[in-house]
Coordinates of C-alpha atoms in Angstrom, one line a residue:
G1 CA -43.4 61.2 67.9
S2 CA -42.8 64.7 69.3
D3 CA -39.5 65.0 67.3
L4 CA -41.3 64.6 63.9
Q5 CA -40.4 67.4 61.4
V6 CA -43.2 67.0 58.8
C7 CA -45.8 64.5 59.8
I8 CA -46.7 66.4 63.0
P9 CA -49.7 64.5 64.5
K10 CA -52.7 66.0 66.2
G11 CA -52.7 63.1 68.8
S12 CA -50.5 60.1 69.3
T13 CA -48.5 58.7 66.4
C14 CA -46.9 55.4 65.6
C15 CA -44.0 57.2 63.7
S16 CA -40.5 58.0 65.0
R17 CA -38.1 60.5 63.5
K18 CA -36.2 57.6 61.9
M19 CA -39.4 56.3 60.2
E20 CA -40.1 59.7 59.0
E21 CA -36.7 59.9 57.4
K22 CA -37.2 56.5 55.8
Y23 CA -40.5 57.7 54.4
Q24 CA -38.9 60.8 53.1
A25 CA -36.3 58.8 51.2
T26 CA -39.0 56.5 49.8
A27 CA -41.1 59.5 48.7
R28 CA -38.1 61.0 46.7
L29 CA -37.4 57.6 45.2
N30 CA -41.0 57.2 44.2
M31 CA -40.9 60.6 42.5
E32 CA -37.7 59.7 40.6
Q33 CA -39.1 56.4 39.4
L34 CA -42.4 58.0 38.3
L35 CA -40.5 60.6 36.3
Q36 CA -38.4 58.0 34.6
S37 CA -41.4 55.8 33.8
A38 CA -43.2 58.8 32.3
S39 CA -40.3 59.4 29.9
T40 CA -39.6 55.8 28.9
E41 CA -41.5 55.7 25.7
L42 CA -40.3 59.1 24.6
K43 CA -36.7 58.4 25.5
F44 CA -36.8 55.1 23.5
L45 CA -38.2 56.9 20.5
V46 CA -35.5 59.6 20.5
I47 CA -32.7 57.2 21.1
Q48 CA -34.0 54.8 18.4
N49 CA -34.3 57.7 15.9
A50 CA -30.7 58.9 16.6
A51 CA -29.3 55.3 16.3
V52 CA -31.2 54.5 13.1
F53 CA -30.3 57.9 11.5
Q54 CA -26.6 57.5 12.4
E55 CA -26.6 53.9 10.9
A56 CA -28.3 55.3 7.8
F57 CA -25.8 58.0 7.2
E58 CA -22.9 55.6 7.7
I59 CA -24.4 53.2 5.1
V60 CA -24.7 56.2 2.7
V61 CA -21.1 57.3 3.2
R62 CA -19.9 53.7 2.7
H63 CA -21.9 53.4 -0.6
A64 CA -20.7 56.8 -1.8
R65 CA -17.0 55.8 -1.1
N66 CA -17.5 52.5 -2.9
F67 CA -19.1 54.2 -6.0
T68 CA -16.2 56.7 -6.2
N69 CA -13.6 53.9 -5.7
S70 CA -15.2 51.8 -8.5
M71 CA -15.2 54.8 -10.8
F72 CA -11.4 55.1 -10.4
R73 CA -10.9 51.3 -10.7
T74 CA -13.0 51.1 -13.8
H75 CA -11.7 54.1 -15.7
Y76 CA -8.4 55.2 -14.2
Q77 CA -6.7 52.0 -13.3
S78 CA -3.1 53.3 -13.3
M79 CA -3.9 56.0 -10.7
G80 CA -5.2 53.0 -8.7
P81 CA -4.3 52.6 -5.1
R82 CA -3.2 56.2 -4.6
A83 CA -6.5 57.6 -5.8
L84 CA -8.3 55.2 -3.5
K85 CA -6.3 56.6 -0.6
F86 CA -7.4 60.1 -1.2
V87 CA -11.0 59.0 -1.7
G88 CA -10.8 57.2 1.7
E89 CA -9.5 60.3 3.4
L90 CA -12.2 62.5 1.9
F91 CA -15.1 60.2 3.1
T92 CA -13.5 59.7 6.6
D93 CA -13.6 63.5 6.9
V94 CA -17.2 63.5 5.7
S95 CA -18.2 61.1 8.5
L96 CA -16.2 63.0 11.2
Y97 CA -17.9 66.3 10.1
I98 CA -21.4 64.8 10.4
L99 CA -20.5 63.6 13.9
G100 CA -19.6 67.1 14.9
S101 CA -15.8 67.5 14.2
D102 CA -14.8 71.1 13.3
I103 CA -13.2 70.2 10.0
S104 CA -14.2 72.6 7.2
V105 CA -16.0 71.1 4.2
N106 CA -14.2 73.4 1.9
D107 CA -10.8 72.4 3.3
M108 CA -11.5 68.7 2.9
I109 CA -12.6 69.1 -0.7
N110 CA -9.6 71.4 -1.5
E111 CA -7.3 68.8 0.0
F112 CA -8.9 66.0 -2.1
F113 CA -8.4 67.9 -5.4
D114 CA -4.9 69.2 -4.4
S115 CA -3.9 65.6 -3.9
L116 CA -5.7 64.3 -7.0
F117 CA -4.1 66.8 -9.5
P118 CA -0.5 65.6 -9.4
L119 CA -1.9 62.0 -10.0
V120 CA -4.0 63.2 -12.9
Y121 CA -1.2 65.2 -14.4
S122 CA 1.4 62.4 -14.2
H123 CA -1.0 59.7 -15.5
L124 CA -3.2 61.4 -18.0
I125 CA -1.7 64.7 -19.2
N126 CA 2.0 63.9 -19.1
P127 CA 2.2 60.1 -19.2
G128 CA 5.7 58.7 -19.7
F129 CA 7.1 60.6 -16.7
P130 CA 8.0 58.7 -13.5
D131 CA 6.1 59.7 -10.4
P132 CA 6.6 63.5 -9.7
S133 CA 9.2 64.5 -7.1
V134 CA 8.1 66.2 -3.9
E135 CA 9.1 69.5 -5.4
M136 CA 7.1 68.9 -8.6
T137 CA 4.1 67.6 -6.5
E138 CA 4.0 70.8 -4.5
C139 CA 4.2 72.9 -7.6
L140 CA 1.3 71.0 -9.2
R141 CA -0.8 71.3 -5.9
A142 CA -0.3 75.1 -6.0
A143 CA -1.0 75.3 -9.7
R144 CA -4.3 73.3 -9.2
R145 CA -5.9 76.2 -7.4
D146 CA -4.2 79.1 -9.3
L147 CA -5.2 77.7 -12.8
K148 CA -8.6 76.2 -11.8
V149 CA -7.5 73.0 -13.6
F150 CA -10.7 71.2 -12.6
G151 CA -12.9 74.1 -13.7
N152 CA -15.8 74.9 -11.5
Y153 CA -16.3 71.3 -10.2
P154 CA -14.6 71.7 -6.9
K155 CA -16.7 74.7 -6.1
M156 CA -19.9 72.9 -7.1
M157 CA -18.9 70.0 -4.9
M158 CA -18.2 72.4 -1.9
T159 CA -21.6 74.0 -2.2
Q160 CA -23.6 70.7 -2.5
V161 CA -21.6 68.8 0.2
S162 CA -21.5 71.6 2.7
K163 CA -25.3 72.3 2.5
S164 CA -26.3 68.6 2.7
L165 CA -23.8 67.7 5.4
Q166 CA -24.8 70.7 7.5
A167 CA -28.4 69.6 7.4
T168 CA -27.5 66.1 8.5
R169 CA -25.1 67.3 11.2
V170 CA -27.6 69.6 12.8
F171 CA -30.3 66.9 12.6
L172 CA -28.1 64.4 14.5
Q173 CA -27.0 67.1 17.0
A174 CA -30.7 67.9 17.6
L175 CA -31.6 64.2 18.2
N176 CA -28.7 63.8 20.7
L177 CA -29.8 67.0 22.5
G178 CA -33.3 65.4 22.9
I179 CA -31.7 62.5 24.7
E180 CA -29.7 64.9 26.9
V181 CA -32.8 66.9 27.8
I182 CA -34.7 63.8 28.9
N183 CA -31.7 62.3 30.8
T184 CA -31.4 65.6 32.7
T185 CA -35.0 65.9 33.7
D186 CA -35.1 62.2 34.6
H187 CA -32.4 62.7 37.2
L188 CA -33.3 66.0 38.7
K189 CA -32.6 66.6 42.4
F190 CA -35.8 68.0 44.1
S191 CA -35.8 70.8 46.6
K192 CA -36.1 70.2 50.3
D193 CA -39.5 71.8 50.2
C194 CA -40.6 69.4 47.4
G195 CA -39.3 66.4 49.4
R196 CA -41.3 67.5 52.5
A197 CA -44.5 68.0 50.4
L198 CA -44.1 64.5 48.8
L199 CA -43.6 62.9 52.3
K200 CA -46.7 64.8 53.6
M201 CA -48.8 63.7 50.6
W202 CA -47.8 60.1 50.3
Y203 CA -46.8 58.9 53.8
C204 CA -47.9 61.2 56.6
S205 CA -51.3 59.5 56.6
H206 CA -49.4 56.3 57.7
C207 CA -48.2 58.1 60.9
H208 CA -51.9 58.8 61.7
G209 CA -52.6 55.1 61.3
L210 CA -54.5 55.8 58.1
V211 CA -52.5 53.3 55.9
L212 CA -55.3 53.0 53.3
A213 CA -55.9 56.8 52.9
K214 CA -55.0 58.1 49.5
P215 CA -54.1 61.6 48.5
C216 CA -56.8 63.8 46.9
A217 CA -56.3 64.1 43.2
S218 CA -56.3 67.9 43.2
Y219 CA -54.0 68.1 46.2
C220 CA -51.6 65.8 44.3
G221 CA -51.9 68.2 41.3
V222 CA -50.9 71.2 43.4
V223 CA -47.9 69.4 44.9
M224 CA -46.7 68.2 41.5
Q225 CA -47.1 71.6 40.0
G226 CA -44.9 73.0 42.7
C227 CA -42.3 70.2 42.6
L228 CA -42.2 70.3 38.8
A229 CA -42.5 74.0 38.2
G230 CA -38.9 74.3 37.0
V231 CA -39.2 71.3 34.7
V232 CA -42.5 72.5 33.2
E233 CA -40.7 75.7 32.1
I234 CA -39.0 73.5 29.4
D235 CA -42.4 72.9 27.8
N236 CA -42.5 75.8 25.2
H237 CA -38.9 75.1 24.2
W238 CA -39.6 71.4 23.9
R239 CA -42.7 72.0 21.6
E240 CA -40.5 74.3 19.5
Y241 CA -37.8 71.6 19.4
I242 CA -40.2 68.9 18.1
G243 CA -41.3 71.5 15.4
S244 CA -37.7 72.1 14.5
L245 CA -37.0 68.4 14.1
E246 CA -39.9 68.2 11.7
G247 CA -38.7 71.2 9.8
L248 CA -35.2 69.7 9.5
T249 CA -36.5 66.4 8.1
K250 CA -38.7 68.2 5.6
G251 CA -35.7 70.4 4.6
M252 CA -33.5 67.4 3.7
H253 CA -34.3 67.4 0.0
G254 CA -32.4 68.2 -3.2
I255 CA -29.0 69.8 -2.4
Y256 CA -29.8 69.4 1.3
D257 CA -30.3 65.7 0.9
M258 CA -27.0 64.1 2.0
E259 CA -27.9 60.8 0.3
H260 CA -28.6 62.4 -3.1
V261 CA -25.5 64.5 -3.0
L262 CA -23.0 61.9 -1.7
L263 CA -24.1 59.1 -3.9
N264 CA -23.6 61.3 -7.0
L265 CA -20.2 62.6 -5.9
F266 CA -18.4 60.1 -8.1
S267 CA -19.9 61.6 -11.2
L268 CA -18.7 65.1 -10.2
V269 CA -15.2 63.8 -9.6
R270 CA -15.3 62.0 -13.0
D271 CA -16.5 65.2 -14.8
A272 CA -13.8 67.2 -13.1
I273 CA -11.1 64.7 -14.4
V274 CA -12.7 64.8 -17.9
Y275 CA -12.5 68.6 -17.8
V276 CA -8.7 68.4 -17.2
Q277 CA -8.3 66.0 -20.1
K278 CA -10.2 68.3 -22.5
N279 CA -7.9 71.1 -21.6
E280 CA -4.7 69.1 -21.5
G281 CA -2.9 70.9 -24.4
K282 CA -3.2 74.4 -22.9
L283 CA -2.6 73.0 -19.4
S284 CA 0.5 71.1 -20.4
T285 CA 2.1 74.3 -21.8
T286 CA 1.2 76.4 -18.7
I287 CA 2.4 73.7 -16.3
S288 CA 5.7 73.4 -18.2
R289 CA 6.2 77.2 -17.8
L290 CA 5.1 77.2 -14.1
C291 CA 6.7 74.0 -12.9
G292 CA 9.4 73.5 -15.5
H293 CA 12.3 74.0 -13.0
A294 CA 10.9 71.0 -11.0
Q295 CA 10.1 69.0 -14.1
Q296 CA 13.6 69.1 -15.6
R297 CA 14.9 67.1 -12.6
Q298 CA 12.5 64.2 -13.5
Y299 CA 13.7 61.3 -15.7
R300 CA 11.8 60.6 -18.8
S301 CA 10.5 57.2 -19.4
A302 CA 8.3 56.0 -22.3
S303 CA 5.3 54.2 -20.7
Y304 CA 1.9 55.4 -21.8
P305 CA -0.8 54.3 -19.3
E306 CA -4.0 52.7 -20.7
D307 CA -6.1 55.5 -19.1
L308 CA -5.2 57.9 -21.9
F309 CA -7.2 55.9 -24.4
I310 CA -10.4 55.4 -22.5
D311 CA -13.5 55.2 -24.7
K312 CA -15.5 58.2 -23.7
K313 CA -18.7 56.2 -24.1
V314 CA -17.7 53.9 -21.2
L315 CA -17.5 57.0 -19.0
K316 CA -21.3 57.0 -18.6
M317 CA -21.4 55.1 -15.4
T318 CA -24.8 53.8 -14.5
H319 CA -26.1 55.5 -11.4
I320 CA -27.8 53.1 -9.0
E321 CA -31.3 54.2 -8.3
Q322 CA -32.5 52.9 -5.0
E323 CA -36.2 52.1 -4.9
E324 CA -36.6 53.7 -1.5
T325 CA -34.0 56.1 -0.1
L326 CA -32.4 55.1 3.1
L327 CA -32.7 58.4 4.8
S328 CA -36.3 59.1 3.8
R329 CA -37.3 55.7 5.2
R330 CA -35.5 56.5 8.4
R331 CA -37.1 60.0 8.8
E332 CA -40.6 58.7 9.2
P333 CA -40.4 57.9 12.9
I334 CA -40.0 61.6 13.6
T335 CA -43.7 62.0 13.1
K336 CA -44.3 59.7 16.1
L337 CA -42.5 62.3 18.3
K338 CA -45.2 64.8 17.6
S339 CA -47.6 63.1 20.0
H340 CA -45.0 63.8 22.7
S341 CA -44.8 67.6 22.1
S342 CA -46.8 68.3 25.3
F343 CA -44.7 65.9 27.4
Y344 CA -43.4 68.4 29.9
S345 CA -46.7 70.3 30.5
S346 CA -48.5 67.1 31.1
L347 CA -46.0 65.6 33.6
P348 CA -47.7 66.8 36.8
E349 CA -51.0 65.2 35.6
Y350 CA -49.2 62.0 34.5
I351 CA -47.5 61.5 37.8
C352 CA -50.6 62.0 39.8
K353 CA -52.5 59.5 37.6
H354 CA -49.8 56.9 38.0
S355 CA -49.0 57.3 41.7
S356 CA -51.4 56.4 44.5
A357 CA -53.6 59.5 44.1
V358 CA -57.3 58.8 43.8
Q359 CA -59.0 60.1 40.7
N360 CA -61.4 62.3 42.6
D361 CA -61.5 64.6 45.7
T362 CA -64.0 62.8 48.0
L363 CA -62.9 61.0 51.2
C364 CA -59.3 61.6 50.6
W365 CA -56.1 62.7 52.3
N366 CA -55.2 66.4 52.1
G367 CA -51.8 66.2 53.9
Q368 CA -53.3 66.6 57.4
E369 CA -56.4 64.6 57.5
V370 CA -59.0 62.6 55.6
M371 CA -61.7 64.9 54.4
E372 CA -65.1 64.4 52.8
R373 CA -64.5 66.8 50.0
Y374 CA -61.3 68.6 48.9
S375 CA -61.7 72.0 47.4
P376 CA -58.8 72.5 45.1
Q377 CA -56.7 75.6 45.1
I378 CA -56.4 76.4 41.4
T379 CA -52.8 76.7 40.2
R380 CA -51.3 76.6 36.8
N381 CA -48.2 75.0 35.5
G382 CA -44.8 76.7 35.5
A383 CA -42.6 78.6 37.8
K384 CA -44.4 82.0 37.4
A385 CA -47.7 80.5 38.6
Q386 CA -46.2 79.0 41.8
P387 CA -45.9 81.9 44.3
G388 CA -49.5 81.2 45.4
N389 CA -48.7 77.4 45.9
H390 CA -49.1 76.7 49.7
E391 CA -47.7 73.2 49.4
V392 CA -44.3 73.8 47.8
K393 CA -42.3 77.0 48.1
M394 CA -40.5 77.8 44.8
K395 CA -36.8 78.6 44.9
G396 CA -35.3 80.0 41.6
S397 CA -35.0 77.8 38.5
E398 CA -32.6 74.8 38.6
P399 CA -29.3 75.7 36.9
V400 CA -29.4 72.4 34.9
V401 CA -32.9 73.2 33.7
S402 CA -31.7 76.7 32.6
Q403 CA -28.8 75.2 30.7
I404 CA -31.0 72.7 29.0
I405 CA -33.4 75.6 28.0
D406 CA -30.5 77.5 26.6
K407 CA -29.4 74.5 24.5
L408 CA -32.9 74.0 23.2
K409 CA -33.2 77.7 22.3
H410 CA -29.9 77.4 20.3
I411 CA -30.9 74.3 18.3
N412 CA -34.3 75.9 17.6
Q413 CA -32.6 78.9 16.0
V414 CA -30.3 76.9 13.8

């Protein structure tokens, strides 16, 4: 046993260097499993929240698209399939934006109204014309913005959609970051010093023939505070993160509530089209002047679509009130996360309680021998408190931990 590196015996020992190495590997594995079991419940909660929330927003987007499609089918049949294509593209962009795509909300709404105006013009304002040529379509798209043909509705839609989608997007990003934080700390590689301290605490007693000896609780605490000093540095940022999640859920109301905004989009689109119809006389003249050159190349035909004669009373489409909103129901589990706000600061204590450490400091193993009473060296959690830790020497903070802290700081500021 003279070649032992850590479990150096006072007398004879039953351990060889190879056994010591095996114990070392087992100690590291123990630590990893304890860390992962500590975070199981928390990890499940965050993953469940993210999955449930994502499913909820997908349902809302689908309903909103269906409402808008049925508004076109009911009231503007002749625009039919082409309008549905533009509606589909708009809501696909909405979903992609929530999932983190860098599409601009203003661009997607401008594109929707740019595409819609040539349809509205050829079916409602100037019926009897065949479909506009490419040149005429381009002229109408440009005129849409210059003449503000839909009034202030596109702008209103931009404000509401961008505010509500931004809140949803940040919330989903925050939940996914929570999963990333836990996955990172679950699979941390521990320093050589920590590995040696774990071996000494859990297995060196075996090399002394003291197979039943258990580590002193306070001694375990000191070792864990040293091993987990970097991880515990996450604590303040994690508490803030749980607070931020709560703030984000409370903030998703009114124009910041995606469900409220998206499920009412159809009525904004309808009002925008009605606005064009009300101003058709003035518009027709101006468009003839602006796009006349393109219009003359069109052939005239005499079909008047039924859309022109819609009974205005029918336009009051009933809005479907859901007894209980999807997203509000799915925001409730966030409150369960509050009980996990001190997760990182309580890790050392959790691991000692769930490993083989005894709950008191009498007749226990102190890393070298079994003693009657262990007098604990008092250390506090966190890297700054560790220079006085005789069991585990601190080496600067783990780069992955620093990266995670930076990401938490960023999401906490949003």
